[in-house]
């Protein structure tokens, strides 16, 4: 029964992330932590699946160029590594989830009502380097930076669903690879690779689901992402209190 429940959760999140680019880490991390997994074992479980989905999305949109990637690598990835190391060795002493969940709720609400807030996109572009540093730090410390990544991506790409998802996929892919390698090298727990077969899930469902992705309009796509970020923020806030 426990295995069936685990498979059901992962399969549902694989479907969501195959469509919207986020979901597996965003929702999977708090769900599996709530079910009793620790941070490292949760990452070992879900990162290979997330990396597989992101790679499939990058291959699917291989002709889509993104001019923000170098900036992402330079400002986000070093802080991802630093804060992941802090989490590995000091994670039990730091409760950052409360602050992250509050900021996530505020950010998603702002994006949902951004048409009423003038110059929001310009503000995000002006401070994009600081935002990328924050995304890397938050994701390294909590594995919950995906919502901020999706919000940032939708803003800098003018809510174009193709470029938004491609940027998210790249971010999740490189961050996931760095996280996985870091956990393998510096992790403090014994590694369990017995469930690597879960990567079969995205290999089965990804391409059929792109039929639905191609039929989505940009506004619906961005609204779903921001509503998911808001929902997750509320859940994370409840869990952290």
mmCIF file of C-alpha atoms in Angstrom:
data_model
loop_
_atom_site.group_PDB
_atom_site.id
_atom_site.type_symbol
_atom_site.label_atom_id
_atom_site.label_comp_id
_atom_site.label_asym_id
_atom_site.label_seq_id
_atom_site.Cartn_x
_atom_site.Cartn_y
_atom_site.Cartn_z
ATOM 1 C CA UNK A 1 0.000 0.000 0.000
ATOM 2 C CA UNK A 2 2.836 2.380 0.863
ATOM 3 C CA UNK A 3 4.560 1.659 -2.456
ATOM 4 C CA UNK A 4 1.296 2.195 -4.357
ATOM 5 C CA UNK A 5 0.812 5.541 -2.597
ATOM 6 C CA UNK A 6 4.367 6.596 -3.464
ATOM 7 C CA UNK A 7 3.952 5.609 -7.113
ATOM 8 C CA UNK A 8 0.600 7.438 -7.325
ATOM 9 C CA UNK A 9 2.098 10.651 -5.954
ATOM 10 C CA UNK A 10 5.087 10.515 -8.278
ATOM 11 C CA UNK A 11 2.992 9.676 -11.333
ATOM 12 C CA UNK A 12 0.614 12.593 -10.703
ATOM 13 C CA UNK A 13 3.511 15.004 -10.256
ATOM 14 C CA UNK A 14 5.266 13.663 -13.358
ATOM 15 C CA UNK A 15 2.153 14.473 -15.399
ATOM 16 C CA UNK A 16 1.967 17.994 -13.957
ATOM 17 C CA UNK A 17 5.654 18.741 -14.509
ATOM 18 C CA UNK A 18 5.604 17.284 -18.019
ATOM 19 C CA UNK A 19 2.983 19.898 -18.876
ATOM 20 C CA UNK A 20 4.000 22.921 -16.824
ATOM 21 C CA UNK A 21 7.701 22.433 -16.144
ATOM 22 C CA UNK A 22 7.314 22.468 -12.355
ATOM 23 C CA UNK A 23 5.666 20.255 -9.775
ATOM 24 C CA UNK A 24 7.804 17.261 -8.924
ATOM 25 C CA UNK A 25 10.216 19.097 -6.631
ATOM 26 C CA UNK A 26 7.805 21.892 -5.779
ATOM 27 C CA UNK A 27 5.126 19.595 -4.378
ATOM 28 C CA UNK A 28 7.067 16.353 -4.012
ATOM 29 C CA UNK A 29 9.593 17.718 -1.524
ATOM 30 C CA UNK A 30 7.100 18.773 1.182
ATOM 31 C CA UNK A 31 4.877 15.746 0.540
ATOM 32 C CA UNK A 32 7.655 13.204 1.073
ATOM 33 C CA UNK A 33 9.085 15.149 4.007
ATOM 34 C CA UNK A 34 5.617 15.052 5.551
ATOM 35 C CA UNK A 35 5.506 11.294 4.958
ATOM 36 C CA UNK A 36 8.647 10.873 7.046
ATOM 37 C CA UNK A 37 11.502 11.005 4.548
ATOM 38 C CA UNK A 38 14.492 13.172 5.387
ATOM 39 C CA UNK A 39 15.819 15.838 3.026
ATOM 40 C CA UNK A 40 18.604 13.762 1.475
ATOM 41 C CA UNK A 41 16.505 10.644 0.874
ATOM 42 C CA UNK A 42 13.771 12.796 -0.666
ATOM 43 C CA UNK A 43 16.249 14.293 -3.127
ATOM 44 C CA UNK A 44 17.687 10.877 -3.994
ATOM 45 C CA UNK A 45 14.132 9.693 -4.742
ATOM 46 C CA UNK A 46 12.769 12.556 -6.855
ATOM 47 C CA UNK A 47 15.792 14.253 -8.454
ATOM 48 C CA UNK A 48 16.461 11.551 -11.100
ATOM 49 C CA UNK A 49 12.827 11.748 -12.240
ATOM 50 C CA UNK A 50 12.872 15.550 -12.310
ATOM 51 C CA UNK A 51 16.159 15.609 -14.234
ATOM 52 C CA UNK A 52 14.707 13.179 -16.785
ATOM 53 C CA UNK A 53 11.622 15.333 -17.380
ATOM 54 C CA UNK A 54 13.683 18.503 -17.733
ATOM 55 C CA UNK A 55 16.029 16.803 -20.197
ATOM 56 C CA UNK A 56 13.068 15.617 -22.278
ATOM 57 C CA UNK A 57 11.676 19.161 -22.321
ATOM 58 C CA UNK A 58 15.018 20.583 -23.432
ATOM 59 C CA UNK A 59 15.288 18.010 -26.209
ATOM 60 C CA UNK A 60 11.684 18.658 -27.254
ATOM 61 C CA UNK A 61 12.407 22.390 -27.571
ATOM 62 C CA UNK A 62 16.019 22.033 -28.738
ATOM 63 C CA UNK A 63 15.578 24.760 -31.355
ATOM 64 C CA UNK A 64 14.355 27.289 -28.809
ATOM 65 C CA UNK A 65 17.169 29.665 -27.875
ATOM 66 C CA UNK A 66 17.328 31.355 -24.504
ATOM 67 C CA UNK A 67 19.616 34.314 -23.961
ATOM 68 C CA UNK A 68 19.308 34.327 -20.161
ATOM 69 C CA UNK A 69 21.069 30.998 -19.558
ATOM 70 C CA UNK A 70 24.606 32.302 -19.002
ATOM 71 C CA UNK A 71 23.324 34.773 -16.444
ATOM 72 C CA UNK A 72 21.456 31.963 -14.702
ATOM 73 C CA UNK A 73 24.605 29.833 -14.531
ATOM 74 C CA UNK A 74 26.739 32.640 -13.159
ATOM 75 C CA UNK A 75 24.452 33.989 -10.441
ATOM 76 C CA UNK A 76 22.218 31.078 -9.441
ATOM 77 C CA UNK A 77 24.309 27.905 -9.471
ATOM 78 C CA UNK A 78 27.149 28.862 -7.076
ATOM 79 C CA UNK A 79 24.643 29.837 -4.388
ATOM 80 C CA UNK A 80 22.693 26.638 -5.015
ATOM 81 C CA UNK A 81 25.788 24.604 -4.148
ATOM 82 C CA UNK A 82 26.718 26.686 -1.090
ATOM 83 C CA UNK A 83 23.267 26.537 0.480
ATOM 84 C CA UNK A 84 22.826 22.851 -0.305
ATOM 85 C CA UNK A 85 26.034 22.180 1.615
ATOM 86 C CA UNK A 86 24.703 24.276 4.495
ATOM 87 C CA UNK A 87 21.503 22.226 4.464
ATOM 88 C CA UNK A 88 23.399 18.924 4.454
ATOM 89 C CA UNK A 89 25.406 19.784 7.549
ATOM 90 C CA UNK A 90 23.243 22.349 9.373
ATOM 91 C CA UNK A 91 19.758 21.661 8.031
ATOM 92 C CA UNK A 92 18.364 20.548 11.368
ATOM 93 C CA UNK A 93 19.316 23.875 12.953
ATOM 94 C CA UNK A 94 17.715 26.127 10.325
ATOM 95 C CA UNK A 95 13.977 26.478 9.705
ATOM 96 C CA UNK A 96 13.859 28.551 6.558
ATOM 97 C CA UNK A 97 10.583 27.090 5.254
ATOM 98 C CA UNK A 98 8.407 29.556 7.180
ATOM 99 C CA UNK A 99 10.073 32.562 5.574
ATOM 100 C CA UNK A 100 10.177 30.961 2.142
ATOM 101 C CA UNK A 101 6.477 30.050 2.234
ATOM 102 C CA UNK A 102 5.471 33.590 3.221
ATOM 103 C CA UNK A 103 7.601 35.095 0.458
ATOM 104 C CA UNK A 104 6.223 32.554 -2.007
ATOM 105 C CA UNK A 105 2.620 33.455 -1.182
ATOM 106 C CA UNK A 106 3.348 37.158 -1.586
ATOM 107 C CA UNK A 107 5.216 36.606 -4.869
ATOM 108 C CA UNK A 108 2.499 34.445 -6.420
ATOM 109 C CA UNK A 109 -0.225 36.902 -5.404
ATOM 110 C CA UNK A 110 1.749 39.739 -6.939
ATOM 111 C CA UNK A 111 2.111 37.799 -10.202
ATOM 112 C CA UNK A 112 -1.563 36.839 -10.304
ATOM 113 C CA UNK A 113 -2.522 40.502 -9.991
ATOM 114 C CA UNK A 114 0.467 41.995 -11.752
ATOM 115 C CA UNK A 115 -1.704 43.770 -14.327
ATOM 116 C CA UNK A 116 -2.796 46.011 -11.472
ATOM 117 C CA UNK A 117 0.765 46.655 -10.362
ATOM 118 C CA UNK A 118 2.654 48.894 -12.763
ATOM 119 C CA UNK A 119 6.285 48.310 -13.735
ATOM 120 C CA UNK A 120 6.503 44.889 -12.007
ATOM 121 C CA UNK A 121 8.267 43.244 -14.945
ATOM 122 C CA UNK A 122 10.721 46.133 -15.175
ATOM 123 C CA UNK A 123 11.508 45.733 -11.471
ATOM 124 C CA UNK A 124 12.182 42.007 -11.917
ATOM 125 C CA UNK A 125 14.461 42.720 -14.860
ATOM 126 C CA UNK A 126 16.398 45.421 -13.019
ATOM 127 C CA UNK A 127 17.003 43.175 -9.998
ATOM 128 C CA UNK A 128 17.208 39.895 -11.905
ATOM 129 C CA UNK A 129 20.757 39.113 -10.713
ATOM 130 C CA UNK A 130 19.694 39.417 -7.086
ATOM 131 C CA UNK A 131 16.617 37.315 -7.831
ATOM 132 C CA UNK A 132 18.753 34.578 -9.408
ATOM 133 C CA UNK A 133 21.011 34.557 -6.343
ATOM 134 C CA UNK A 134 17.898 34.209 -4.179
ATOM 135 C CA UNK A 135 16.523 31.369 -6.319
ATOM 136 C CA UNK A 136 19.789 29.439 -6.037
ATOM 137 C CA UNK A 137 20.008 30.025 -2.289
ATOM 138 C CA UNK A 138 16.401 29.025 -1.626
ATOM 139 C CA UNK A 139 16.544 25.958 -3.845
ATOM 140 C CA UNK A 140 19.791 24.782 -2.315
ATOM 141 C CA UNK A 141 18.521 25.233 1.224
ATOM 142 C CA UNK A 142 14.984 23.883 0.783
ATOM 143 C CA UNK A 143 14.547 22.377 -2.713
ATOM 144 C CA UNK A 144 11.626 24.801 -3.020
ATOM 145 C CA UNK A 145 13.021 27.348 -5.446
ATOM 146 C CA UNK A 146 10.979 26.077 -8.373
ATOM 147 C CA UNK A 147 8.026 28.363 -7.749
ATOM 148 C CA UNK A 148 10.264 31.427 -7.677
ATOM 149 C CA UNK A 149 11.983 30.156 -10.830
ATOM 150 C CA UNK A 150 8.632 29.786 -12.607
ATOM 151 C CA UNK A 151 7.454 33.239 -11.511
ATOM 152 C CA UNK A 152 10.730 34.818 -12.617
ATOM 153 C CA UNK A 153 10.730 32.940 -15.920
ATOM 154 C CA UNK A 154 7.178 33.944 -16.823
ATOM 155 C CA UNK A 155 8.066 37.584 -16.164
ATOM 156 C CA UNK A 156 11.300 37.832 -18.151
ATOM 157 C CA UNK A 157 9.775 35.969 -21.108
ATOM 158 C CA UNK A 158 6.664 38.140 -21.290
ATOM 159 C CA UNK A 159 4.437 35.173 -20.361
ATOM 160 C CA UNK A 160 5.334 33.177 -23.468
ATOM 161 C CA UNK A 161 4.643 29.591 -22.416
ATOM 162 C CA UNK A 162 7.265 28.014 -24.710
ATOM 163 C CA UNK A 163 10.180 30.184 -23.565
ATOM 164 C CA UNK A 164 8.935 30.132 -19.969
ATOM 165 C CA UNK A 165 8.868 26.336 -19.757
ATOM 166 C CA UNK A 166 12.154 25.979 -21.618
ATOM 167 C CA UNK A 167 13.920 28.292 -19.155
ATOM 168 C CA UNK A 168 12.367 26.452 -16.199
ATOM 169 C CA UNK A 169 13.408 23.104 -17.696
ATOM 170 C CA UNK A 170 16.988 24.287 -18.108
ATOM 171 C CA UNK A 171 17.062 25.635 -14.563
ATOM 172 C CA UNK A 172 15.653 22.451 -13.081
ATOM 173 C CA UNK A 173 18.002 20.297 -15.154
ATOM 174 C CA UNK A 174 21.288 21.973 -14.208
ATOM 175 C CA UNK A 175 20.232 22.538 -10.589
ATOM 176 C CA UNK A 176 19.077 18.930 -10.321
ATOM 177 C CA UNK A 177 22.347 17.560 -11.696
ATOM 178 C CA UNK A 178 24.375 19.712 -9.286
ATOM 179 C CA UNK A 179 22.157 18.721 -6.349
ATOM 180 C CA UNK A 180 22.341 15.020 -7.171
ATOM 181 C CA UNK A 181 26.125 14.985 -7.587
ATOM 182 C CA UNK A 182 26.557 17.018 -4.402
ATOM 183 C CA UNK A 183 24.360 14.633 -2.409
ATOM 184 C CA UNK A 184 26.266 11.629 -3.778
ATOM 185 C CA UNK A 185 29.641 13.107 -2.830
ATOM 186 C CA UNK A 186 28.920 15.016 0.371
ATOM 187 C CA UNK A 187 25.697 13.434 1.649
ATOM 188 C CA UNK A 188 25.801 12.115 5.191
ATOM 189 C CA UNK A 189 23.406 9.174 4.726
ATOM 190 C CA UNK A 190 23.625 5.833 2.955
ATOM 191 C CA UNK A 191 22.347 6.163 -0.602
ATOM 192 C CA UNK A 192 19.410 4.084 -1.825
ATOM 193 C CA UNK A 193 19.308 3.664 -5.609
ATOM 194 C CA UNK A 194 16.688 0.922 -5.597
ATOM 195 C CA UNK A 195 13.994 3.218 -7.032
ATOM 196 C CA UNK A 196 15.812 4.625 -10.025
ATOM 197 C CA UNK A 197 13.270 2.750 -12.136
ATOM 198 C CA UNK A 198 10.874 5.656 -11.514
ATOM 199 C CA UNK A 199 12.590 7.492 -14.380
ATOM 200 C CA UNK A 200 10.540 5.234 -16.662
ATOM 201 C CA UNK A 201 7.436 7.295 -15.791
ATOM 202 C CA UNK A 202 8.369 10.455 -17.719
ATOM 203 C CA UNK A 203 9.712 8.384 -20.612
ATOM 204 C CA UNK A 204 6.222 6.912 -20.994
ATOM 205 C CA UNK A 205 3.983 9.952 -20.523
ATOM 206 C CA UNK A 206 6.011 12.981 -21.631
ATOM 207 C CA UNK A 207 5.536 12.951 -25.401
ATOM 208 C CA UNK A 208 1.802 12.095 -25.391
ATOM 209 C CA UNK A 209 1.216 14.969 -22.940
ATOM 210 C CA UNK A 210 2.818 17.475 -25.307
ATOM 211 C CA UNK A 211 -0.349 17.289 -27.387
ATOM 212 C CA UNK A 212 -2.152 19.041 -24.524
ATOM 213 C CA UNK A 213 0.729 21.471 -23.953
ATOM 214 C CA UNK A 214 0.648 22.594 -27.582
ATOM 215 C CA UNK A 215 -3.069 23.358 -27.290
ATOM 216 C CA UNK A 216 -2.691 25.594 -24.220
ATOM 217 C CA UNK A 217 -2.742 29.340 -24.571
ATOM 218 C CA UNK A 218 -0.100 31.432 -22.829
ATOM 219 C CA UNK A 219 -2.455 33.062 -20.342
ATOM 220 C CA UNK A 220 -3.855 29.739 -19.094
ATOM 221 C CA UNK A 221 -0.350 28.272 -18.792
ATOM 222 C CA UNK A 222 0.998 31.177 -16.721
ATOM 223 C CA UNK A 223 -2.130 31.306 -14.539
ATOM 224 C CA UNK A 224 -1.794 27.616 -13.665
ATOM 225 C CA UNK A 225 1.875 28.076 -12.736
ATOM 226 C CA UNK A 226 1.173 31.057 -10.488
ATOM 227 C CA UNK A 227 -1.853 29.400 -8.849
ATOM 228 C CA UNK A 228 0.278 26.314 -8.184
ATOM 229 C CA UNK A 229 2.921 28.525 -6.578
ATOM 230 C CA UNK A 230 0.277 30.157 -4.383
ATOM 231 C CA UNK A 231 -1.213 26.799 -3.384
ATOM 232 C CA UNK A 232 2.204 25.400 -2.536
ATOM 233 C CA UNK A 233 3.084 28.509 -0.530
ATOM 234 C CA UNK A 234 -0.012 28.080 1.625
ATOM 235 C CA UNK A 235 0.682 24.370 2.161
ATOM 236 C CA UNK A 236 4.332 25.059 3.005
ATOM 237 C CA UNK A 237 3.291 27.779 5.454
ATOM 238 C CA UNK A 238 0.881 25.431 7.233
ATOM 239 C CA UNK A 239 3.561 22.730 7.421
ATOM 240 C CA UNK A 240 6.186 25.101 8.816
ATOM 241 C CA UNK A 241 4.081 26.532 11.656
#
